Coordinates of C-alpha atoms and ligand atoms in Angstrom, one line a residue:
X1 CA 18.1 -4.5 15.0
X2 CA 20.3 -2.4 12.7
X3 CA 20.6 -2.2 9.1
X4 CA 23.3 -0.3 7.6
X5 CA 22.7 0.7 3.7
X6 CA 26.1 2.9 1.6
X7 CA 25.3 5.5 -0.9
X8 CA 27.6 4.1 -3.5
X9 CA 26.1 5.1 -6.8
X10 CA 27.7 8.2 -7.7
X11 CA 30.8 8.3 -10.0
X12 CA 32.3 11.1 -8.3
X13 CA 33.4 13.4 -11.5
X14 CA 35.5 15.7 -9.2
X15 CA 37.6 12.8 -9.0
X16 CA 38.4 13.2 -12.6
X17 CA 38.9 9.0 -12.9
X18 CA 38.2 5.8 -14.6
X19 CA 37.8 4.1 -11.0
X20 CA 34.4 5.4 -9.4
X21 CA 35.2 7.4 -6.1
X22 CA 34.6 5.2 -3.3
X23 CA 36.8 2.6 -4.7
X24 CA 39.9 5.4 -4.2
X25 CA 42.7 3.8 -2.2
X26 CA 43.0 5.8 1.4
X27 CA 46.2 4.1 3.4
X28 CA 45.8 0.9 1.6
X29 CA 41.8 0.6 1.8
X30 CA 39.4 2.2 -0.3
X31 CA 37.2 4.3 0.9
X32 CA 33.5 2.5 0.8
X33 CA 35.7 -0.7 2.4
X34 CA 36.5 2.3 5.3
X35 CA 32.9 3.0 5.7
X36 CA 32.0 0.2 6.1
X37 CA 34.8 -1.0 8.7
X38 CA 33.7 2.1 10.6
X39 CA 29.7 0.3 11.1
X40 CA 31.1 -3.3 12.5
X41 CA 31.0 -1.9 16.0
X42 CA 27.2 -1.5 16.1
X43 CA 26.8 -5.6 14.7
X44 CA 25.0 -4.4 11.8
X45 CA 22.3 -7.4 10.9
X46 CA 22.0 -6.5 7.3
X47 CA 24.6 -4.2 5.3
X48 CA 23.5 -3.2 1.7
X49 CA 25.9 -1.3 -0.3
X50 CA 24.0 0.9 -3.2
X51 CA 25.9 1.1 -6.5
X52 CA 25.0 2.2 -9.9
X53 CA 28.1 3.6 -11.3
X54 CA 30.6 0.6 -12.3
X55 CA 28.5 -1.5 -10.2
X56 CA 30.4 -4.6 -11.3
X57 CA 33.6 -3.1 -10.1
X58 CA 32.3 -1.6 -6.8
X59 CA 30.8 -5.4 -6.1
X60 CA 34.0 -7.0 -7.0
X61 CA 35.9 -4.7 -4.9
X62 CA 34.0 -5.8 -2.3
X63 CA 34.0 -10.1 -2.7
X64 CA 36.1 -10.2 0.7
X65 CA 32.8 -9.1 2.6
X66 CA 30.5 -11.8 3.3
X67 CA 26.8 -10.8 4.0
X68 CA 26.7 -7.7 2.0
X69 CA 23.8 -7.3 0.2
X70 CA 24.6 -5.2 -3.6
X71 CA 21.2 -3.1 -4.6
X72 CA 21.3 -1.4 -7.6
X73 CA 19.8 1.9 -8.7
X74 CA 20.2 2.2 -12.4
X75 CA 20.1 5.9 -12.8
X76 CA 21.4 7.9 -10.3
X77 CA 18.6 10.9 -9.6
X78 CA 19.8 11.8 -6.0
X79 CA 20.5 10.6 -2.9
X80 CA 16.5 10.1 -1.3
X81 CA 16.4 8.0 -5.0
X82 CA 19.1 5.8 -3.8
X83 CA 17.4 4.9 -0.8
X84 CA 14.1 4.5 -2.5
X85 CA 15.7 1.7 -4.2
X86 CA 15.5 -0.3 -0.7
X87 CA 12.2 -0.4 0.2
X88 CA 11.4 -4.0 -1.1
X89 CA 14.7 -5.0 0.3
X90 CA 13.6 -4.2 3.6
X91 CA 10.2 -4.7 3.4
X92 CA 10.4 -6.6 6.6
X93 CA 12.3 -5.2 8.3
X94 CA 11.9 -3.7 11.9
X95 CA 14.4 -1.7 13.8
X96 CA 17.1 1.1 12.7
X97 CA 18.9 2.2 9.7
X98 CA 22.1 3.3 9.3
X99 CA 22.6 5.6 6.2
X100 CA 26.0 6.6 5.3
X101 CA 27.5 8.7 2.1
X102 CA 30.4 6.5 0.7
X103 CA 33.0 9.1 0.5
X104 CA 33.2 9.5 4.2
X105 CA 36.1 7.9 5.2
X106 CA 36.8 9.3 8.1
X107 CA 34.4 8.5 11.0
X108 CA 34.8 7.0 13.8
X109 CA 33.0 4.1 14.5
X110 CA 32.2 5.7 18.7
X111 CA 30.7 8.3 16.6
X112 CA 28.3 6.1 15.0
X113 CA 27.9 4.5 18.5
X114 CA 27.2 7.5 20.4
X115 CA 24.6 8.5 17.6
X116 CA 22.7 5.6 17.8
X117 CA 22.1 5.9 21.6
X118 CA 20.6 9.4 20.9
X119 CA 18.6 8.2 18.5
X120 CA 17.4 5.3 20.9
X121 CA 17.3 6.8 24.0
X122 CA 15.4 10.1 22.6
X123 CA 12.8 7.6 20.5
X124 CA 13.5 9.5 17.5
X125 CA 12.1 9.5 14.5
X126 CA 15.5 10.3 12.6
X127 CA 18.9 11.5 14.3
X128 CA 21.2 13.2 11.6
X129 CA 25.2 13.8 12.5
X130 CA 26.0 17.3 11.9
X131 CA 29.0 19.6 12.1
X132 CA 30.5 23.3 12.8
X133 CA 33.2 23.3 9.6
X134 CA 34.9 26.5 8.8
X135 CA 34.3 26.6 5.0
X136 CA 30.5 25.0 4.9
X137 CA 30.2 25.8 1.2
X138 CA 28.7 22.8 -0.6
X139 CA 27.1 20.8 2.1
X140 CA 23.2 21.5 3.1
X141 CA 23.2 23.2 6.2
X142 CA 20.9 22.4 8.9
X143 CA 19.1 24.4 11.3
X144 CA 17.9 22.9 14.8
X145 CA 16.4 24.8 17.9
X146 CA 18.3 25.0 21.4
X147 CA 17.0 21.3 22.1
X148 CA 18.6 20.0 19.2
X149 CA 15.0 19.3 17.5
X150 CA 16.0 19.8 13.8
X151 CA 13.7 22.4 12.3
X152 CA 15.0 21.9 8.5
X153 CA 17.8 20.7 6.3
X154 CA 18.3 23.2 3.0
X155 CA 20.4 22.4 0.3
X156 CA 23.9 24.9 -0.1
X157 CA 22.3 25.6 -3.5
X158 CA 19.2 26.0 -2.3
X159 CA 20.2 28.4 1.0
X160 CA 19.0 32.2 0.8
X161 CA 22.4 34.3 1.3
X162 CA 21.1 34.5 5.1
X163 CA 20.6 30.9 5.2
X164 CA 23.8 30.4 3.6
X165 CA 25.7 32.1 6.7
X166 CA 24.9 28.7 9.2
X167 CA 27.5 26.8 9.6
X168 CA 26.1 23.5 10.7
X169 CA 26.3 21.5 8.4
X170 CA 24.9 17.9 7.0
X171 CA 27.5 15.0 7.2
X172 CA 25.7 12.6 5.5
X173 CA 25.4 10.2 8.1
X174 CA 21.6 9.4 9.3
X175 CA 19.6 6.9 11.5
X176 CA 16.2 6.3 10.7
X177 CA 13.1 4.0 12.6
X178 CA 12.5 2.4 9.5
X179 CA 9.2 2.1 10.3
X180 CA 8.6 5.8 9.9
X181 CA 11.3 6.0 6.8
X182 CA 9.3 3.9 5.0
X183 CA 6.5 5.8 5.5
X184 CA 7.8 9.2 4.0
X185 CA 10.2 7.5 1.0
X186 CA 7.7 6.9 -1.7
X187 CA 6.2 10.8 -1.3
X188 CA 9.7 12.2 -2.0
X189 CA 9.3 15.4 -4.5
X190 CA 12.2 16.3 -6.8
X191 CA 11.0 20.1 -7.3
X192 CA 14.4 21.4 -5.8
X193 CA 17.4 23.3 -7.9
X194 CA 19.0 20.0 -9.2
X195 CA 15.8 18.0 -9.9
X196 CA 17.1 15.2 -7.4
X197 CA 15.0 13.0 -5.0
X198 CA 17.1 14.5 -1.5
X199 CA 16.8 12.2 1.1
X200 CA 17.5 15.2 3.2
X201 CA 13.7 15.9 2.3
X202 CA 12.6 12.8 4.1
X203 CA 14.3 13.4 6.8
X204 CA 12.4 17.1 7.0
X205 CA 9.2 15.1 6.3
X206 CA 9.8 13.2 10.0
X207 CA 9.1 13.8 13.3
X208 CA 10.8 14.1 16.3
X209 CA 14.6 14.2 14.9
X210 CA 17.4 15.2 16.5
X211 CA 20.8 16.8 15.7
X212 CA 24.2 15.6 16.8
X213 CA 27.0 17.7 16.6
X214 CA 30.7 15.5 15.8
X215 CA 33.1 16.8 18.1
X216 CA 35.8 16.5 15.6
X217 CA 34.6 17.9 12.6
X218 CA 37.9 16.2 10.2
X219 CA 35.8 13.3 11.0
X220 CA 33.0 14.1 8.4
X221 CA 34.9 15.4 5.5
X222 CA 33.8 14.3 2.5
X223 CA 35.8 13.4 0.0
X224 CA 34.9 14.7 -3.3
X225 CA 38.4 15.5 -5.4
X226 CA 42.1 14.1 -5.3
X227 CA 42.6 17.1 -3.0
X228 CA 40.6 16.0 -0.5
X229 CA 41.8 12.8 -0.6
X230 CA 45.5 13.8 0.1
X231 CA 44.4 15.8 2.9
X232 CA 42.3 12.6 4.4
X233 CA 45.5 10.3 4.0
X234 CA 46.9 12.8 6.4
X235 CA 44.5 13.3 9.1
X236 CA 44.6 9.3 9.0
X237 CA 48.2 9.7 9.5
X238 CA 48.1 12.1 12.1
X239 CA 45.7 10.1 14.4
X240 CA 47.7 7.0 14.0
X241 CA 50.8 8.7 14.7
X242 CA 49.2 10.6 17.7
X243 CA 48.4 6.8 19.2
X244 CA 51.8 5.7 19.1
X245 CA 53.2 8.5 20.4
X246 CA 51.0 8.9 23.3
X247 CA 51.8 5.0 23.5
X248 CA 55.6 5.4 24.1
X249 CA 56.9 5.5 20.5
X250 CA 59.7 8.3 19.7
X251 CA 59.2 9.3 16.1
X252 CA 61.8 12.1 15.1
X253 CA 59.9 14.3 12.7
X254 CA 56.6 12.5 12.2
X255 CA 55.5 14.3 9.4
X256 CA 58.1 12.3 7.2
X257 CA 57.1 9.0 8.7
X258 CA 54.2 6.9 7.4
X259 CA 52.5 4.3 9.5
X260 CA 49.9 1.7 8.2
X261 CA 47.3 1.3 11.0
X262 CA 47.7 -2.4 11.0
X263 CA 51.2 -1.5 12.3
X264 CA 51.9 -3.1 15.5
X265 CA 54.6 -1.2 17.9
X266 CA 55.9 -2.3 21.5
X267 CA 56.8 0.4 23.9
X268 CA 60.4 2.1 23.5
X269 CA 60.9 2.0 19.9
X270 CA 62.5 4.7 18.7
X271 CA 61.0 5.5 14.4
X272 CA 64.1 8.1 12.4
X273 CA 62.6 10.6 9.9
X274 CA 61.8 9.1 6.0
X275 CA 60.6 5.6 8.2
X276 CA 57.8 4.0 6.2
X277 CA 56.0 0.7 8.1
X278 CA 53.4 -0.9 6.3
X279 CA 51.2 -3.7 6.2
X280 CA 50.9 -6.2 9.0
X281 CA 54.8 -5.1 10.3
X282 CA 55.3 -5.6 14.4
X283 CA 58.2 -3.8 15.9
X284 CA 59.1 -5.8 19.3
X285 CA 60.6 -3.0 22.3
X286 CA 63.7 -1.0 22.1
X287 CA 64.2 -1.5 18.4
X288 CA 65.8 1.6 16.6
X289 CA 64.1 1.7 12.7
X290 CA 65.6 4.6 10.2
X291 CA 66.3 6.7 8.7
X292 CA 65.0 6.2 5.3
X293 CA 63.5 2.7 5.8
X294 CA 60.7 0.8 4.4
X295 CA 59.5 -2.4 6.5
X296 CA 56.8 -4.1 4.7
X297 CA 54.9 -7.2 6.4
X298 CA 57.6 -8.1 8.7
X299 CA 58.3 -8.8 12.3
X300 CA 61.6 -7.1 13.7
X301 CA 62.5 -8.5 17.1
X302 CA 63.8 -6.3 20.5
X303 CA 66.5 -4.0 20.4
X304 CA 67.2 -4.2 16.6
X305 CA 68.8 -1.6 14.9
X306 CA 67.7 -1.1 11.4
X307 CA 69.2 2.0 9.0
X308 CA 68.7 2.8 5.6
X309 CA 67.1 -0.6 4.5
X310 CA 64.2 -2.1 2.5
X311 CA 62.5 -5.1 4.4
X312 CA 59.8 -6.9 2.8
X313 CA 57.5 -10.4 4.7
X314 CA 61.0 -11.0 6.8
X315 CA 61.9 -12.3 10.8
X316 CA 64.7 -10.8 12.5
X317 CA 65.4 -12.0 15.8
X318 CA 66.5 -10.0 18.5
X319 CA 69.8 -7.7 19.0
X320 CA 70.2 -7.7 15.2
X321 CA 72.1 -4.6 13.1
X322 CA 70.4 -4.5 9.9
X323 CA 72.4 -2.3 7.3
X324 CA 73.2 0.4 5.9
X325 CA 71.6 -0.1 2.6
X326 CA 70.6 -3.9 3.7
X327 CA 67.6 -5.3 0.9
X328 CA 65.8 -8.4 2.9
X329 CA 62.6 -10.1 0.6
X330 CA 60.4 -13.0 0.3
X331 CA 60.4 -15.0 3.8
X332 CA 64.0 -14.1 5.1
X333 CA 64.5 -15.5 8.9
X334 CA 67.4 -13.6 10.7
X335 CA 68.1 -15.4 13.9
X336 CA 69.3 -13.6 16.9
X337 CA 72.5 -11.3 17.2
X338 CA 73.0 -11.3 13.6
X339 CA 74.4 -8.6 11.8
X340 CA 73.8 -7.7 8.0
X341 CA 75.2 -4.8 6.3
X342 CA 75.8 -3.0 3.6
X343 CA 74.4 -3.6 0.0
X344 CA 73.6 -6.9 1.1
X345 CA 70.5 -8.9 -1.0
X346 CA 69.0 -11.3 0.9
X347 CA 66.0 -13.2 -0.6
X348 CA 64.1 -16.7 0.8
X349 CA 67.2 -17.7 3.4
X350 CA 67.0 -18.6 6.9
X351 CA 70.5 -17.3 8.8
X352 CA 71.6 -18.9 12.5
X353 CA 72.4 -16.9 15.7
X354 CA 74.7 -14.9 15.7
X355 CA 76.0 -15.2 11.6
X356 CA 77.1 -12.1 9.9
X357 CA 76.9 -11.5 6.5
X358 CA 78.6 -7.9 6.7
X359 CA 79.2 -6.3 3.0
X360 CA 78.3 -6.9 -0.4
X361 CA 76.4 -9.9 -0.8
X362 CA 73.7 -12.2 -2.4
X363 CA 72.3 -15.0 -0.8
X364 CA 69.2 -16.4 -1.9
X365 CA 67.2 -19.8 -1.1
X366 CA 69.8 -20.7 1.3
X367 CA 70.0 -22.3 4.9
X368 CA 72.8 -20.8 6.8
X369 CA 73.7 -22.1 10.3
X370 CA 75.0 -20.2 13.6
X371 CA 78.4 -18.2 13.8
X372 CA 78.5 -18.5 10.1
X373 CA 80.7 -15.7 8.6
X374 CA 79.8 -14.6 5.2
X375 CA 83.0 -12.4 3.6
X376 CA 82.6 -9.4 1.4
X377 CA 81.1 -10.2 -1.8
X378 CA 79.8 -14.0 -1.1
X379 CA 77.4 -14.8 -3.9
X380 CA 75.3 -17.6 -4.1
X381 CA 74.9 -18.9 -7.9
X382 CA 71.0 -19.9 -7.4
X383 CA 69.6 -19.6 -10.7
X384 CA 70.7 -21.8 -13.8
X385 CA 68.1 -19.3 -16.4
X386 CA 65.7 -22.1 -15.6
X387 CA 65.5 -22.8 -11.7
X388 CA 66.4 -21.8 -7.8
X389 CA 69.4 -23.8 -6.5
X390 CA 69.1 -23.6 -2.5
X391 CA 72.5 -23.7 -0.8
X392 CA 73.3 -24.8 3.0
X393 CA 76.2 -23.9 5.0
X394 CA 76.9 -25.6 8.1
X395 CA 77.7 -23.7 11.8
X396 CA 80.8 -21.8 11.8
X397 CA 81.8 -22.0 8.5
X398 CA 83.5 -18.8 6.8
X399 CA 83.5 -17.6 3.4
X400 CA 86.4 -15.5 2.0
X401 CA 85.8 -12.7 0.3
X402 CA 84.5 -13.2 -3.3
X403 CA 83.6 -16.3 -3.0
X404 CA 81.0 -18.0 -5.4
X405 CA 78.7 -20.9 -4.2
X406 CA 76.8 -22.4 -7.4
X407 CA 73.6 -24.0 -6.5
X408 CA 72.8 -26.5 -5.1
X409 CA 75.5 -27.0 -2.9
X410 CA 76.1 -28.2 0.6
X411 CA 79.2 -26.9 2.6
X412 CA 79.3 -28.6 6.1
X413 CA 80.4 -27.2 9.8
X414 CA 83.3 -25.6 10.4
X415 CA 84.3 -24.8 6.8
X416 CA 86.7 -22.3 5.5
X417 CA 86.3 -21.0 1.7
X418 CA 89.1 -19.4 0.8
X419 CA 89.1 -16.3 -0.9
X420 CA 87.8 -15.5 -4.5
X421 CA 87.0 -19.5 -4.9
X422 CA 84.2 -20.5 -6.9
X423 CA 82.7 -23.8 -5.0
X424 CA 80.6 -26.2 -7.7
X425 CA 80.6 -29.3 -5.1
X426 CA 79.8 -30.3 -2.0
X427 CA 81.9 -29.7 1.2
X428 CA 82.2 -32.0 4.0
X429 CA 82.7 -31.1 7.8
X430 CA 85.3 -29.0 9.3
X431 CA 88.1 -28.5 5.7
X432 CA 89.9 -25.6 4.5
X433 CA 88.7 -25.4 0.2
X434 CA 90.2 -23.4 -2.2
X435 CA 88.8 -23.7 -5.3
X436 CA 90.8 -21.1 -7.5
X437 CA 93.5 -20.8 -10.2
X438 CA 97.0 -20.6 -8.2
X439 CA 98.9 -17.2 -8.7
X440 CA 101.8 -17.8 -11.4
X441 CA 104.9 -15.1 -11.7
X442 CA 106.8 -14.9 -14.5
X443 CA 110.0 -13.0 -13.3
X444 CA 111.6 -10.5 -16.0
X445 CA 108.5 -11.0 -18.1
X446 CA 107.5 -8.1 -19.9
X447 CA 104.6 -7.4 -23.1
X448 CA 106.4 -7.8 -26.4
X449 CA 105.6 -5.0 -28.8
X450 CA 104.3 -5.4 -31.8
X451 CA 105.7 -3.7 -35.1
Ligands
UD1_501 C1 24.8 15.3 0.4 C2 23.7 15.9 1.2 C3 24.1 17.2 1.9 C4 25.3 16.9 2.8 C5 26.4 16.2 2.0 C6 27.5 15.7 2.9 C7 21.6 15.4 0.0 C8 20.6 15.9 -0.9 N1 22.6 16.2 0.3 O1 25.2 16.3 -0.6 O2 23.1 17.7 2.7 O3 25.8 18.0 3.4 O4 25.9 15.0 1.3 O5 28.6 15.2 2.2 O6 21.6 14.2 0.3 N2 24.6 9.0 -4.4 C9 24.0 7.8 -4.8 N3 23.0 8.0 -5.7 C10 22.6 9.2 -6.2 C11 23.2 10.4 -5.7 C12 24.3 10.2 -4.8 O7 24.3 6.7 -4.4 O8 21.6 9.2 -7.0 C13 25.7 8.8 -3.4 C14 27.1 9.3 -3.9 O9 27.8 8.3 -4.5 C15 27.8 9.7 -2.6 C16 26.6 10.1 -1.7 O10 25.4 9.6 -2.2 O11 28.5 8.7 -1.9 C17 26.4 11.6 -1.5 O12 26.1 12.2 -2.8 P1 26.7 13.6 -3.2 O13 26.2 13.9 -4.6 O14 28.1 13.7 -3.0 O15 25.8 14.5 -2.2 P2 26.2 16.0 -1.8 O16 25.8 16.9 -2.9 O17 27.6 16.1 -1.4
CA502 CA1 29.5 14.7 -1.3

């Protein structure tokens, strides 16, 4: 059995914020949510989360995640405190526990596997995930013989300038036999530089633990200021973007490309530079997306062709052009072979095969039909200050340019509008309507001036 327990306590001052650190946002998660996403591999029995600072808020944050357990340590007197604070939580409990900082967003969740089968396989006492980092300043370095027996953990503050020179460092990330945690937790001494309970002393209290060195030490950075968090978003990036690419995505100049790992991509996609996918988006094969677009919860069928557009929870079907400058929001549904195009608004409308709506248009809460051909500058008048109007247009109707169609209205099959008419009734089946002020000429007629 495993029990996974989050050092959550700390406020995380470097952060210079209101919001205590592990609730910082990392690609649309906060970081303790990332921690803990990175443990549901291993079937955790019992996950406790330890908060202190903004309790309420970390625990609120967290109302989505059934089964956590919230313990709280009032005052926050270093990390081997924090875990002190779960001894009568776990008082009977038998098998493993997880510990993991909370501002270690990064891990993989094979890491934590792979760590857990050393410490099982090797009976140990405690296993502790280390690293080689090339700038181990501030993390407590370890020290281990050639059988990866750990001989002590010292503080960075605490190092002798020799001492200081290892560069293994402690990630944070431990697995303990309860049973023998338990043990050494209550004798914890705070007689160190910073007058903290280190949990690190526990672990140099037990016997045997082993070492595991992360092959990929980004994996373990902690984040500790706004700096770090930037740099984090970007490794995140970069592995995401590193999947698709070996998947058979084409993503011209990835570095100005953001991609939400919920994003789902078929194979021959081709992604344009300043192309931002996010949320639970799915790109279906040969679609080309950018540049400078922004899909948002949507699903774009095969060979689409987006450019320059804003898509937000929208369907388009398959063989669709979507743009330049083409705004779609709020449930849109794009049959197939559609085209929309520039500065066009489309908001809560459902279009048929193969209907164009090509230049300069609003259409919102409307049902349009198949081979329906929307002219430049087609409003629909869906709002009276009060409430939405929906609108329906029947197959193969055509609107000339300019029209207006105040809501609600129904114009049926095979319609024609003509040009710069503004339509405030219904329209039956297959009519020409021209609902406009005829031209008058007045010949010879000139202004009279005025004296
Ligand atoms: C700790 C380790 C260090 C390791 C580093 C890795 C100790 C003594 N040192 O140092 O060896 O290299 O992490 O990042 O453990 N927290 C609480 N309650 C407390 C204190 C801390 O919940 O009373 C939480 C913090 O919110 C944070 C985590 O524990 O999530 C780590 O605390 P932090 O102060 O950042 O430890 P480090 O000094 O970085
Ligand atoms: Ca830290």
């Amino acid at each position: 059995m495993i029990a996974v327990a989050i050092l959550a306590a700390g406020k995380g001052t470097r952060m210079k914020s209101n919001l205590p650190k592990v609730l910082h946002q990392l690609g649309g998660k906060s970081m303790v949510e990332r921690v803990l996403n990175s443990t549901i591999d291993l079937s955790p029995s019992r996950q406790i989360v330890i908060v202190g600072y903004c309790a309420d808020q970390v625990q609120t944050a967290l109302q989505a995640w059934s089964g956590l357990e919230f313990v709280e340590q009032t005052e926050q007197l270093g990390t081997g405190h924090a875990i002190q604070q779960i001894l009568p939580v776990l008082k009977e409990f038998e098998g493993d526990l997880l510990v993991l900082n909370g501002d270690l967003p990064l891990l993989r969740p094979q890491t934590l596997k792979k760590m857990l089968v050393t410490h099982q396989t090797h009976e140990n006492a405690a296993t502790i995930l280390t690293a080689h980092i090339p700038n181990p300043k501030g993390y407590g370095r370890v020290f281990c013989d050639a059988r990866m027996h750990l001989q002590e953990i010292i503080e960075d503050r605490d190092c002798s300038p020799a001492q200081s020179q290892n560069q293994r460092i402690n990630a944070g990330v431990y697995c303990f036999r309860w049973s023998a945690l338990e043990q050494v937790l209550p004798h914890l001494k705070a007689d160190n530089d910073q007058q903290e309970y280190y949990l690190t002393d526990a672990v140099n209290y037990l016997e045997p633990v082993m070492v595991l060195d992360v092959e990929d030490y980004q994996e373990i950075l902690g984040i500790n200021d706004r700096k770090q968090l930037a740099t984090a978003y970007n490794i995140l990036q970069n592995r995401i973007k590193d999947d698709w690419l070996t998947a058979g995505v084409t993503l011209i100049d990835p570095d100005s490309i953001t991609i939400d790992e919920t994003v789902e991509l078929a194979s021959d996609i081709v992604i344009e530079p300043q192309t931002h996918l996010r949320g639970n988006t799915k790109i279906d094969t040969g679609s080309h997306i950018g540049p400078g677009t922004l899909i948002e919860n949507s699903h774009i069928g095969a060979n689409v062709r987006v450019l320059y557009s804003v898509i937000k929870d929208s369907q388009i079907g398959d063989n669709g052009q979507i743009g330049p400058y083409t705004h779609l929001r709020g449930e849109v549904q794009i049959g197939s072979q559609c085209r929309v195009g520039n500065f066009v608004e489309i908001k809560k409308t459902t279009l048929g095969d193969r209907t164009k709506v090509a230049h300069l248009s609003y259409l919102g809460n409307a049902t349009l039909g198949a081979q329906v051909n929307i002219g430049a500058g087609t409003i629909t008048a869906n709002y009276d200050g009060f409430n939405k109007h929906p609108t329906y247009i029947g197959d193969r109707t055509k609107t000339g340019a300019n029209s207006v169609l105040v809501a609600p209205i129904t114009l049926g099959t095979d319609v024609t509008v003509a040009a710069g008419s503004t339509l405030t009734q219904d329209v039956g089946d297959d009519a020409l309507v021209i609902a406009r002020q005829h031209q008058s000429v007045l010949p010879g007629w000139r202004p009279s001036t005025s004296k």
